[in-house]
Amino acid sequence: MSAILAAVSSDPNLLRCELHRLTWQVVLRPEARANALGVGSYAQEEVLLRRLSPDTDVTLDDLGPPHESEAVLFHADRLPPGLSPEENTQPFRARHWLFAHQGPLPDFATVRASLLERVPEHLQRQVRGSTDSEVLFALFLTRLRNLGRTDDPRLEPEVAGRLLHETVREVEAALVAAGRVRTPPLNLVATNGAVLVATRCGEAPLYYTRLEGSAECARCGVDANTPEAHPEVAAHRRRRTVVVASHVTRTQGWVELSPGTTLAVGADLQVRHLSPG
């Protein structure tokens, strides 16, 4: 199965430090033959995508952008033969949004066309690859557009989370109408750099953790012997980060989302659970 990792931090300068803190806690490549590895991040007003080489051992340090970034979204998957990594590697980007989806949807071809009919033409044109993930992203963007909130910097995390959850329900309903009794497990994660939302559907686990500030940082060389007056100490004490991951090496310190639950995190980095309903 594919892997997802997303993080949003209070200090764009220290996002790489926060990822480093998770060393040995997450698995980035559960599928050894994964050949589509991508990571998205933010550089001021730009949204940047990078494809990582499938021939190297990807580490958390590799995910850290070389620039300041409020958030990061990583996805690793094994594409079937014939699919171009250039067009089908997640995460996908649209305007200021990044999106990733975990969990293949069998028989999705039977509902793909009908779902795309619900998407405005300009968003349909953005679906360039062959994955079901891009269609899910287009449905989510359509819901944002219908509310006039696609580029709203004040978008409430609860609203974004609800729209992501409704996207899952829309796909489930379409599959049921097409004769599929049970929707396979799938997880969706989206961020615009300020808001991070993730929803779990089915049995595929999805976890999150909240990293609090610490005066020590192995990456920056800040430790117990560093003078309190050093500016790095105060910055590292203030930092806070929320991380979502699909594969963890141990559950201690992580919270597993219940099936059907959506996680919503805003600029205040408060974790909100949105239950089905």
PDB file of N, CA and C in Angstrom, residues 95-192:
ATOM      1  N   ARG A  95      -3.420  25.407  -7.602  1.00  0.00           N
ATOM      2  CA  ARG A  95      -3.324  26.705  -6.939  1.00  0.00           C
ATOM      3  C   ARG A  95      -2.498  26.546  -5.664  1.00  0.00           C
ATOM      4  N   HIS A  96      -3.083  26.810  -4.480  1.00  0.00           N
ATOM      5  CA  HIS A  96      -2.286  26.715  -3.261  1.00  0.00           C
ATOM      6  C   HIS A  96      -2.505  25.390  -2.518  1.00  0.00           C
ATOM      7  N   TRP A  97      -3.211  24.469  -3.141  1.00  0.00           N
ATOM      8  CA  TRP A  97      -3.547  23.216  -2.471  1.00  0.00           C
ATOM      9  C   TRP A  97      -2.652  22.068  -2.920  1.00  0.00           C
ATOM     10  N   LEU A  98      -2.309  21.214  -1.955  1.00  0.00           N
ATOM     11  CA  LEU A  98      -1.645  19.944  -2.205  1.00  0.00           C
ATOM     12  C   LEU A  98      -2.570  18.834  -1.734  1.00  0.00           C
ATOM     13  N   PHE A  99      -2.551  17.710  -2.435  1.00  0.00           N
ATOM     14  CA  PHE A  99      -3.500  16.631  -2.141  1.00  0.00           C
ATOM     15  C   PHE A  99      -2.843  15.281  -2.387  1.00  0.00           C
ATOM     16  N   ALA A 100      -3.127  14.326  -1.498  1.00  0.00           N
ATOM     17  CA  ALA A 100      -2.657  12.951  -1.687  1.00  0.00           C
ATOM     18  C   ALA A 100      -3.735  11.991  -1.209  1.00  0.00           C
ATOM     19  N   HIS A 101      -3.742  10.836  -1.832  1.00  0.00           N
ATOM     20  CA  HIS A 101      -4.769   9.825  -1.572  1.00  0.00           C
ATOM     21  C   HIS A 101      -4.093   8.473  -1.426  1.00  0.00           C
ATOM     22  N   GLN A 102      -4.516   7.730  -0.440  1.00  0.00           N
ATOM     23  CA  GLN A 102      -3.964   6.402  -0.178  1.00  0.00           C
ATOM     24  C   GLN A 102      -5.076   5.369  -0.246  1.00  0.00           C
ATOM     25  N   GLY A 103      -4.862   4.325  -1.017  1.00  0.00           N
ATOM     26  CA  GLY A 103      -5.843   3.258  -1.118  1.00  0.00           C
ATOM     27  C   GLY A 103      -6.463   3.185  -2.492  1.00  0.00           C
ATOM     28  N   PRO A 104      -6.102   2.176  -3.311  1.00  0.00           N
ATOM     29  CA  PRO A 104      -6.681   2.072  -4.656  1.00  0.00           C
ATOM     30  C   PRO A 104      -8.172   1.767  -4.602  1.00  0.00           C
ATOM     31  N   LEU A 105      -8.893   2.235  -5.579  1.00  0.00           N
ATOM     32  CA  LEU A 105     -10.336   2.025  -5.654  1.00  0.00           C
ATOM     33  C   LEU A 105     -10.653   1.087  -6.813  1.00  0.00           C
ATOM     34  N   PRO A 106     -10.823  -0.199  -6.543  1.00  0.00           N
ATOM     35  CA  PRO A 106     -11.177  -1.135  -7.614  1.00  0.00           C
ATOM     36  C   PRO A 106     -12.498  -0.723  -8.274  1.00  0.00           C
ATOM     37  N   ASP A 107     -12.583  -0.976  -9.555  1.00  0.00           N
ATOM     38  CA  ASP A 107     -13.788  -0.665 -10.333  1.00  0.00           C
ATOM     39  C   ASP A 107     -14.044   0.834 -10.432  1.00  0.00           C
ATOM     40  N   PHE A 108     -13.032   1.641 -10.138  1.00  0.00           N
ATOM     41  CA  PHE A 108     -13.245   3.093 -10.200  1.00  0.00           C
ATOM     42  C   PHE A 108     -13.564   3.555 -11.612  1.00  0.00           C
ATOM     43  N   ALA A 109     -13.094   2.794 -12.598  1.00  0.00           N
ATOM     44  CA  ALA A 109     -13.346   3.176 -13.990  1.00  0.00           C
ATOM     45  C   ALA A 109     -14.838   3.251 -14.298  1.00  0.00           C
ATOM     46  N   THR A 110     -15.638   2.491 -13.547  1.00  0.00           N
ATOM     47  CA  THR A 110     -17.083   2.482 -13.806  1.00  0.00           C
ATOM     48  C   THR A 110     -17.760   3.778 -13.381  1.00  0.00           C
ATOM     49  N   VAL A 111     -17.127   4.532 -12.484  1.00  0.00           N
ATOM     50  CA  VAL A 111     -17.758   5.768 -11.998  1.00  0.00           C
ATOM     51  C   VAL A 111     -16.940   7.009 -12.333  1.00  0.00           C
ATOM     52  N   ARG A 112     -15.772   6.820 -12.915  1.00  0.00           N
ATOM     53  CA  ARG A 112     -14.884   7.955 -13.189  1.00  0.00           C
ATOM     54  C   ARG A 112     -15.575   9.029 -14.027  1.00  0.00           C
ATOM     55  N   ALA A 113     -16.190   8.624 -15.125  1.00  0.00           N
ATOM     56  CA  ALA A 113     -16.814   9.599 -16.026  1.00  0.00           C
ATOM     57  C   ALA A 113     -17.960  10.325 -15.342  1.00  0.00           C
ATOM     58  N   SER A 114     -18.792   9.603 -14.596  1.00  0.00           N
ATOM     59  CA  SER A 114     -19.931  10.246 -13.945  1.00  0.00           C
ATOM     60  C   SER A 114     -19.479  11.225 -12.864  1.00  0.00           C
ATOM     61  N   LEU A 115     -18.397  10.899 -12.165  1.00  0.00           N
ATOM     62  CA  LEU A 115     -17.889  11.819 -11.150  1.00  0.00           C
ATOM     63  C   LEU A 115     -17.289  13.068 -11.798  1.00  0.00           C
ATOM     64  N   LEU A 116     -16.567  12.892 -12.897  1.00  0.00           N
ATOM     65  CA  LEU A 116     -15.970  14.045 -13.565  1.00  0.00           C
ATOM     66  C   LEU A 116     -17.028  14.980 -14.138  1.00  0.00           C
ATOM     67  N   GLU A 117     -18.212  14.450 -14.432  1.00  0.00           N
ATOM     68  CA  GLU A 117     -19.295  15.303 -14.926  1.00  0.00           C
ATOM     69  C   GLU A 117     -19.728  16.323 -13.877  1.00  0.00           C
ATOM     70  N   ARG A 118     -19.441  16.049 -12.615  1.00  0.00           N
ATOM     71  CA  ARG A 118     -19.810  16.966 -11.534  1.00  0.00           C
ATOM     72  C   ARG A 118     -18.752  18.044 -11.310  1.00  0.00           C
ATOM     73  N   VAL A 119     -17.665  17.958 -12.061  1.00  0.00           N
ATOM     74  CA  VAL A 119     -16.529  18.863 -11.889  1.00  0.00           C
ATOM     75  C   VAL A 119     -16.553  19.919 -12.987  1.00  0.00           C
ATOM     76  N   PRO A 120     -16.351  21.201 -12.655  1.00  0.00           N
ATOM     77  CA  PRO A 120     -16.313  22.244 -13.690  1.00  0.00           C
ATOM     78  C   PRO A 120     -15.251  21.938 -14.742  1.00  0.00           C
ATOM     79  N   GLU A 121     -15.489  22.458 -15.930  1.00  0.00           N
ATOM     80  CA  GLU A 121     -14.617  22.126 -17.058  1.00  0.00           C
ATOM     81  C   GLU A 121     -13.165  22.505 -16.796  1.00  0.00           C
ATOM     82  N   HIS A 122     -12.934  23.658 -16.166  1.00  0.00           N
ATOM     83  CA  HIS A 122     -11.549  24.078 -15.951  1.00  0.00           C
ATOM     84  C   HIS A 122     -10.825  23.154 -14.980  1.00  0.00           C
ATOM     85  N   LEU A 123     -11.543  22.542 -14.051  1.00  0.00           N
ATOM     86  CA  LEU A 123     -10.930  21.568 -13.155  1.00  0.00           C
ATOM     87  C   LEU A 123     -10.777  20.214 -13.839  1.00  0.00           C
ATOM     88  N   GLN A 124     -11.686  19.884 -14.731  1.00  0.00           N
ATOM     89  CA  GLN A 124     -11.530  18.654 -15.498  1.00  0.00           C
ATOM     90  C   GLN A 124     -10.236  18.680 -16.309  1.00  0.00           C
ATOM     91  N   ARG A 125      -9.906  19.844 -16.845  1.00  0.00           N
ATOM     92  CA  ARG A 125      -8.688  19.956 -17.668  1.00  0.00           C
ATOM     93  C   ARG A 125      -7.428  19.741 -16.849  1.00  0.00           C
ATOM     94  N   GLN A 126      -7.524  19.931 -15.529  1.00  0.00           N
ATOM     95  CA  GLN A 126      -6.357  19.725 -14.679  1.00  0.00           C
ATOM     96  C   GLN A 126      -6.093  18.255 -14.383  1.00  0.00           C
ATOM     97  N   VAL A 127      -7.045  17.394 -14.677  1.00  0.00           N
ATOM     98  CA  VAL A 127      -6.865  15.956 -14.468  1.00  0.00           C
ATOM     99  C   VAL A 127      -6.110  15.416 -15.672  1.00  0.00           C
ATOM    100  N   ARG A 128      -4.799  15.352 -15.568  1.00  0.00           N
ATOM    101  CA  ARG A 128      -3.960  14.970 -16.703  1.00  0.00           C
ATOM    102  C   ARG A 128      -3.542  13.504 -16.651  1.00  0.00           C
ATOM    103  N   GLY A 129      -3.513  12.918 -15.468  1.00  0.00           N
ATOM    104  CA  GLY A 129      -3.065  11.542 -15.343  1.00  0.00           C
ATOM    105  C   GLY A 129      -4.218  10.561 -15.377  1.00  0.00           C
ATOM    106  N   SER A 130      -3.902   9.314 -15.006  1.00  0.00           N
ATOM    107  CA  SER A 130      -4.897   8.240 -15.070  1.00  0.00           C
ATOM    108  C   SER A 130      -5.320   7.730 -13.701  1.00  0.00           C
ATOM    109  N   THR A 131      -4.845   8.351 -12.635  1.00  0.00           N
ATOM    110  CA  THR A 131      -5.150   7.841 -11.307  1.00  0.00           C
ATOM    111  C   THR A 131      -6.519   8.302 -10.823  1.00  0.00           C
ATOM    112  N   ASP A 132      -7.084   7.500  -9.914  1.00  0.00           N
ATOM    113  CA  ASP A 132      -8.322   7.905  -9.269  1.00  0.00           C
ATOM    114  C   ASP A 132      -8.095   9.091  -8.338  1.00  0.00           C
ATOM    115  N   SER A 133      -6.856   9.253  -7.893  1.00  0.00           N
ATOM    116  CA  SER A 133      -6.531  10.314  -6.934  1.00  0.00           C
ATOM    117  C   SER A 133      -6.806  11.704  -7.496  1.00  0.00           C
ATOM    118  N   GLU A 134      -6.475  11.922  -8.752  1.00  0.00           N
ATOM    119  CA  GLU A 134      -6.707  13.235  -9.351  1.00  0.00           C
ATOM    120  C   GLU A 134      -8.195  13.557  -9.437  1.00  0.00           C
ATOM    121  N   VAL A 135      -9.008  12.537  -9.659  1.00  0.00           N
ATOM    122  CA  VAL A 135     -10.456  12.755  -9.699  1.00  0.00           C
ATOM    123  C   VAL A 135     -10.963  13.128  -8.303  1.00  0.00           C
ATOM    124  N   LEU A 136     -10.466  12.438  -7.284  1.00  0.00           N
ATOM    125  CA  LEU A 136     -10.847  12.775  -5.908  1.00  0.00           C
ATOM    126  C   LEU A 136     -10.451  14.217  -5.582  1.00  0.00           C
ATOM    127  N   PHE A 137      -9.262  14.610  -6.004  1.00  0.00           N
ATOM    128  CA  PHE A 137      -8.794  15.974  -5.777  1.00  0.00           C
ATOM    129  C   PHE A 137      -9.714  16.970  -6.475  1.00  0.00           C
ATOM    130  N   ALA A 138     -10.100  16.669  -7.710  1.00  0.00           N
ATOM    131  CA  ALA A 138     -10.982  17.562  -8.465  1.00  0.00           C
ATOM    132  C   ALA A 138     -12.334  17.717  -7.775  1.00  0.00           C
ATOM    133  N   LEU A 139     -12.835  16.627  -7.195  1.00  0.00           N
ATOM    134  CA  LEU A 139     -14.110  16.703  -6.468  1.00  0.00           C
ATOM    135  C   LEU A 139     -13.978  17.584  -5.232  1.00  0.00           C
ATOM    136  N   PHE A 140     -12.861  17.459  -4.522  1.00  0.00           N
ATOM    137  CA  PHE A 140     -12.617  18.301  -3.342  1.00  0.00           C
ATOM    138  C   PHE A 140     -12.509  19.772  -3.749  1.00  0.00           C
ATOM    139  N   LEU A 141     -11.777  20.050  -4.809  1.00  0.00           N
ATOM    140  CA  LEU A 141     -11.634  21.426  -5.288  1.00  0.00           C
ATOM    141  C   LEU A 141     -12.967  22.000  -5.740  1.00  0.00           C
ATOM    142  N   THR A 142     -13.806  21.147  -6.305  1.00  0.00           N
ATOM    143  CA  THR A 142     -15.133  21.598  -6.728  1.00  0.00           C
ATOM    144  C   THR A 142     -15.951  22.059  -5.540  1.00  0.00           C
ATOM    145  N   ARG A 143     -15.866  21.337  -4.448  1.00  0.00           N
ATOM    146  CA  ARG A 143     -16.608  21.726  -3.234  1.00  0.00           C
ATOM    147  C   ARG A 143     -16.060  23.038  -2.675  1.00  0.00           C
ATOM    148  N   LEU A 144     -14.756  23.214  -2.691  1.00  0.00           N
ATOM    149  CA  LEU A 144     -14.181  24.489  -2.261  1.00  0.00           C
ATOM    150  C   LEU A 144     -14.661  25.627  -3.165  1.00  0.00           C
ATOM    151  N   ARG A 145     -14.653  25.379  -4.466  1.00  0.00           N
ATOM    152  CA  ARG A 145     -15.077  26.393  -5.428  1.00  0.00           C
ATOM    153  C   ARG A 145     -16.529  26.772  -5.229  1.00  0.00           C
ATOM    154  N   ASN A 146     -17.372  25.785  -4.984  1.00  0.00           N
ATOM    155  CA  ASN A 146     -18.802  26.058  -4.829  1.00  0.00           C
ATOM    156  C   ASN A 146     -19.077  26.960  -3.632  1.00  0.00           C
ATOM    157  N   LEU A 147     -18.191  26.918  -2.643  1.00  0.00           N
ATOM    158  CA  LEU A 147     -18.327  27.801  -1.485  1.00  0.00           C
ATOM    159  C   LEU A 147     -17.587  29.118  -1.679  1.00  0.00           C
ATOM    160  N   GLY A 148     -16.823  29.221  -2.759  1.00  0.00           N
ATOM    161  CA  GLY A 148     -16.024  30.418  -2.973  1.00  0.00           C
ATOM    162  C   GLY A 148     -14.865  30.521  -2.009  1.00  0.00           C
ATOM    163  N   ARG A 149     -14.308  29.360  -1.594  1.00  0.00           N
ATOM    164  CA  ARG A 149     -13.268  29.375  -0.556  1.00  0.00           C
ATOM    165  C   ARG A 149     -11.934  28.794  -1.027  1.00  0.00           C
ATOM    166  N   THR A 150     -11.777  28.568  -2.322  1.00  0.00           N
ATOM    167  CA  THR A 150     -10.557  27.918  -2.818  1.00  0.00           C
ATOM    168  C   THR A 150      -9.298  28.658  -2.389  1.00  0.00           C
ATOM    169  N   ASP A 151      -9.303  29.977  -2.512  1.00  0.00           N
ATOM    170  CA  ASP A 151      -8.113  30.772  -2.202  1.00  0.00           C
ATOM    171  C   ASP A 151      -8.293  31.624  -0.953  1.00  0.00           C
ATOM    172  N   ASP A 152      -9.243  31.264  -0.126  1.00  0.00           N
ATOM    173  CA  ASP A 152      -9.538  32.058   1.067  1.00  0.00           C
ATOM    174  C   ASP A 152      -8.492  31.787   2.149  1.00  0.00           C
ATOM    175  N   PRO A 153      -7.664  32.787   2.508  1.00  0.00           N
ATOM    176  CA  PRO A 153      -6.645  32.568   3.537  1.00  0.00           C
ATOM    177  C   PRO A 153      -7.252  32.401   4.930  1.00  0.00           C
ATOM    178  N   ARG A 154      -8.539  32.717   5.076  1.00  0.00           N
ATOM    179  CA  ARG A 154      -9.196  32.581   6.380  1.00  0.00           C
ATOM    180  C   ARG A 154     -10.073  31.326   6.444  1.00  0.00           C
ATOM    181  N   LEU A 155      -9.864  30.421   5.512  1.00  0.00           N
ATOM    182  CA  LEU A 155     -10.651  29.187   5.486  1.00  0.00           C
ATOM    183  C   LEU A 155     -10.528  28.441   6.809  1.00  0.00           C
ATOM    184  N   GLU A 156     -11.670  28.170   7.423  1.00  0.00           N
ATOM    185  CA  GLU A 156     -11.664  27.474   8.704  1.00  0.00           C
ATOM    186  C   GLU A 156     -11.308  26.002   8.493  1.00  0.00           C
ATOM    187  N   PRO A 157     -10.467  25.438   9.372  1.00  0.00           N
ATOM    188  CA  PRO A 157     -10.098  24.033   9.212  1.00  0.00           C
ATOM    189  C   PRO A 157     -11.302  23.098   9.284  1.00  0.00           C
ATOM    190  N   GLU A 158     -12.309  23.462  10.083  1.00  0.00           N
ATOM    191  CA  GLU A 158     -13.501  22.617  10.167  1.00  0.00           C
ATOM    192  C   GLU A 158     -14.231  22.556   8.826  1.00  0.00           C
ATOM    193  N   VAL A 159     -14.253  23.674   8.105  1.00  0.00           N
ATOM    194  CA  VAL A 159     -14.920  23.704   6.802  1.00  0.00           C
ATOM    195  C   VAL A 159     -14.152  22.843   5.805  1.00  0.00           C
ATOM    196  N   ALA A 160     -12.834  23.013   5.766  1.00  0.00           N
ATOM    197  CA  ALA A 160     -12.015  22.209   4.848  1.00  0.00           C
ATOM    198  C   ALA A 160     -12.152  20.726   5.172  1.00  0.00           C
ATOM    199  N   GLY A 161     -12.155  20.390   6.467  1.00  0.00           N
ATOM    200  CA  GLY A 161     -12.299  18.999   6.863  1.00  0.00           C
ATOM    201  C   GLY A 161     -13.640  18.419   6.450  1.00  0.00           C
ATOM    202  N   ARG A 162     -14.692  19.209   6.612  1.00  0.00           N
ATOM    203  CA  ARG A 162     -16.025  18.737   6.225  1.00  0.00           C
ATOM    204  C   ARG A 162     -16.095  18.487   4.725  1.00  0.00           C
ATOM    205  N   LEU A 163     -15.502  19.366   3.939  1.00  0.00           N
ATOM    206  CA  LEU A 163     -15.529  19.197   2.490  1.00  0.00           C
ATOM    207  C   LEU A 163     -14.741  17.957   2.061  1.00  0.00           C
ATOM    208  N   LEU A 164     -13.638  17.681   2.739  1.00  0.00           N
ATOM    209  CA  LEU A 164     -12.860  16.484   2.417  1.00  0.00           C
ATOM    210  C   LEU A 164     -13.657  15.228   2.756  1.00  0.00           C
ATOM    211  N   HIS A 165     -14.317  15.254   3.903  1.00  0.00           N
ATOM    212  CA  HIS A 165     -15.147  14.112   4.306  1.00  0.00           C
ATOM    213  C   HIS A 165     -16.301  13.911   3.322  1.00  0.00           C
ATOM    214  N   GLU A 166     -16.910  15.002   2.878  1.00  0.00           N
ATOM    215  CA  GLU A 166     -18.015  14.893   1.923  1.00  0.00           C
ATOM    216  C   GLU A 166     -17.530  14.337   0.582  1.00  0.00           C
ATOM    217  N   THR A 167     -16.282  14.625   0.234  1.00  0.00           N
ATOM    218  CA  THR A 167     -15.718  14.073  -0.997  1.00  0.00           C
ATOM    219  C   THR A 167     -15.675  12.551  -0.929  1.00  0.00           C
ATOM    220  N   VAL A 168     -15.264  12.029   0.219  1.00  0.00           N
ATOM    221  CA  VAL A 168     -15.235  10.573   0.401  1.00  0.00           C
ATOM    222  C   VAL A 168     -16.640  10.004   0.288  1.00  0.00           C
ATOM    223  N   ARG A 169     -17.594  10.638   0.932  1.00  0.00           N
ATOM    224  CA  ARG A 169     -18.973  10.141   0.902  1.00  0.00           C
ATOM    225  C   ARG A 169     -19.533  10.167  -0.518  1.00  0.00           C
ATOM    226  N   GLU A 170     -19.157  11.184  -1.286  1.00  0.00           N
ATOM    227  CA  GLU A 170     -19.639  11.274  -2.659  1.00  0.00           C
ATOM    228  C   GLU A 170     -19.130  10.103  -3.496  1.00  0.00           C
ATOM    229  N   VAL A 171     -17.856   9.765  -3.307  1.00  0.00           N
ATOM    230  CA  VAL A 171     -17.275   8.639  -4.049  1.00  0.00           C
ATOM    231  C   VAL A 171     -17.887   7.324  -3.590  1.00  0.00           C
ATOM    232  N   GLU A 172     -18.075   7.176  -2.291  1.00  0.00           N
ATOM    233  CA  GLU A 172     -18.710   5.958  -1.771  1.00  0.00           C
ATOM    234  C   GLU A 172     -20.091   5.759  -2.371  1.00  0.00           C
ATOM    235  N   ALA A 173     -20.874   6.839  -2.407  1.00  0.00           N
ATOM    236  CA  ALA A 173     -22.230   6.743  -2.941  1.00  0.00           C
ATOM    237  C   ALA A 173     -22.220   6.362  -4.415  1.00  0.00           C
ATOM    238  N   ALA A 174     -21.258   6.896  -5.156  1.00  0.00           N
ATOM    239  CA  ALA A 174     -21.174   6.577  -6.582  1.00  0.00           C
ATOM    240  C   ALA A 174     -20.819   5.107  -6.789  1.00  0.00           C
ATOM    241  N   LEU A 175     -19.913   4.585  -5.962  1.00  0.00           N
ATOM    242  CA  LEU A 175     -19.530   3.178  -6.088  1.00  0.00           C
ATOM    243  C   LEU A 175     -20.685   2.257  -5.703  1.00  0.00           C
ATOM    244  N   VAL A 176     -21.424   2.622  -4.669  1.00  0.00           N
ATOM    245  CA  VAL A 176     -22.584   1.821  -4.264  1.00  0.00           C
ATOM    246  C   VAL A 176     -23.628   1.810  -5.377  1.00  0.00           C
ATOM    247  N   ALA A 177     -23.864   2.985  -5.961  1.00  0.00           N
ATOM    248  CA  ALA A 177     -24.841   3.071  -7.048  1.00  0.00           C
ATOM    249  C   ALA A 177     -24.424   2.230  -8.247  1.00  0.00           C
ATOM    250  N   ALA A 178     -23.096   2.037  -8.397  1.00  0.00           N
ATOM    251  CA  ALA A 178     -22.591   1.239  -9.514  1.00  0.00           C
ATOM    252  C   ALA A 178     -22.560  -0.251  -9.183  1.00  0.00           C
ATOM    253  N   GLY A 179     -23.000  -0.596  -7.961  1.00  0.00           N
ATOM    254  CA  GLY A 179     -23.093  -2.004  -7.608  1.00  0.00           C
ATOM    255  C   GLY A 179     -22.028  -2.532  -6.690  1.00  0.00           C
ATOM    256  N   ARG A 180     -21.095  -1.658  -6.246  1.00  0.00           N
ATOM    257  CA  ARG A 180     -20.072  -2.118  -5.307  1.00  0.00           C
ATOM    258  C   ARG A 180     -20.611  -1.964  -3.901  1.00  0.00           C
ATOM    259  N   VAL A 181     -20.721  -3.076  -3.178  1.00  0.00           N
ATOM    260  CA  VAL A 181     -21.366  -3.070  -1.866  1.00  0.00           C
ATOM    261  C   VAL A 181     -20.506  -2.375  -0.834  1.00  0.00           C
ATOM    262  N   ARG A 182     -19.207  -2.604  -0.890  1.00  0.00           N
ATOM    263  CA  ARG A 182     -18.328  -2.075   0.150  1.00  0.00           C
ATOM    264  C   ARG A 182     -17.192  -1.275  -0.468  1.00  0.00           C
ATOM    265  N   THR A 183     -16.990  -0.074   0.021  1.00  0.00           N
ATOM    266  CA  THR A 183     -15.892   0.755  -0.450  1.00  0.00           C
ATOM    267  C   THR A 183     -14.591   0.311   0.194  1.00  0.00           C
ATOM    268  N   PRO A 184     -13.534   0.105  -0.571  1.00  0.00           N
ATOM    269  CA  PRO A 184     -12.254  -0.289   0.018  1.00  0.00           C
ATOM    270  C   PRO A 184     -11.665   0.833   0.862  1.00  0.00           C
ATOM    271  N   PRO A 185     -10.723   0.499   1.728  1.00  0.00           N
ATOM    272  CA  PRO A 185     -10.124   1.534   2.587  1.00  0.00           C
ATOM    273  C   PRO A 185      -9.443   2.628   1.772  1.00  0.00           C
ATOM    274  N   LEU A 186      -9.609   3.857   2.217  1.00  0.00           N
ATOM    275  CA  LEU A 186      -8.897   4.955   1.586  1.00  0.00           C
ATOM    276  C   LEU A 186      -8.721   6.096   2.583  1.00  0.00           C
ATOM    277  N   ASN A 187      -7.604   6.789   2.439  1.00  0.00           N
ATOM    278  CA  ASN A 187      -7.294   7.956   3.255  1.00  0.00           C
ATOM    279  C   ASN A 187      -7.000   9.130   2.330  1.00  0.00           C
ATOM    280  N   LEU A 188      -7.495  10.308   2.702  1.00  0.00           N
ATOM    281  CA  LEU A 188      -7.269  11.518   1.924  1.00  0.00           C
ATOM    282  C   LEU A 188      -6.622  12.569   2.820  1.00  0.00           C
ATOM    283  N   VAL A 189      -5.631  13.267   2.266  1.00  0.00           N
ATOM    284  CA  VAL A 189      -4.940  14.333   3.001  1.00  0.00           C
ATOM    285  C   VAL A 189      -4.796  15.540   2.075  1.00  0.00           C
ATOM    286  N   ALA A 190      -5.064  16.728   2.606  1.00  0.00           N
ATOM    287  CA  ALA A 190      -4.935  17.953   1.813  1.00  0.00           C
ATOM    288  C   ALA A 190      -4.431  19.083   2.699  1.00  0.00           C
ATOM    289  N   THR A 191      -3.689  19.995   2.096  1.00  0.00           N
ATOM    290  CA  THR A 191      -3.215  21.179   2.823  1.00  0.00           C
ATOM    291  C   THR A 191      -3.065  22.339   1.857  1.00  0.00           C
ATOM    292  N   ASN A 192      -3.274  23.547   2.383  1.00  0.00           N
ATOM    293  CA  ASN A 192      -2.989  24.765   1.613  1.00  0.00           C
ATOM    294  C   ASN A 192      -1.854  25.549   2.272  1.00  0.00           C
TER     295      ASN A 192
END
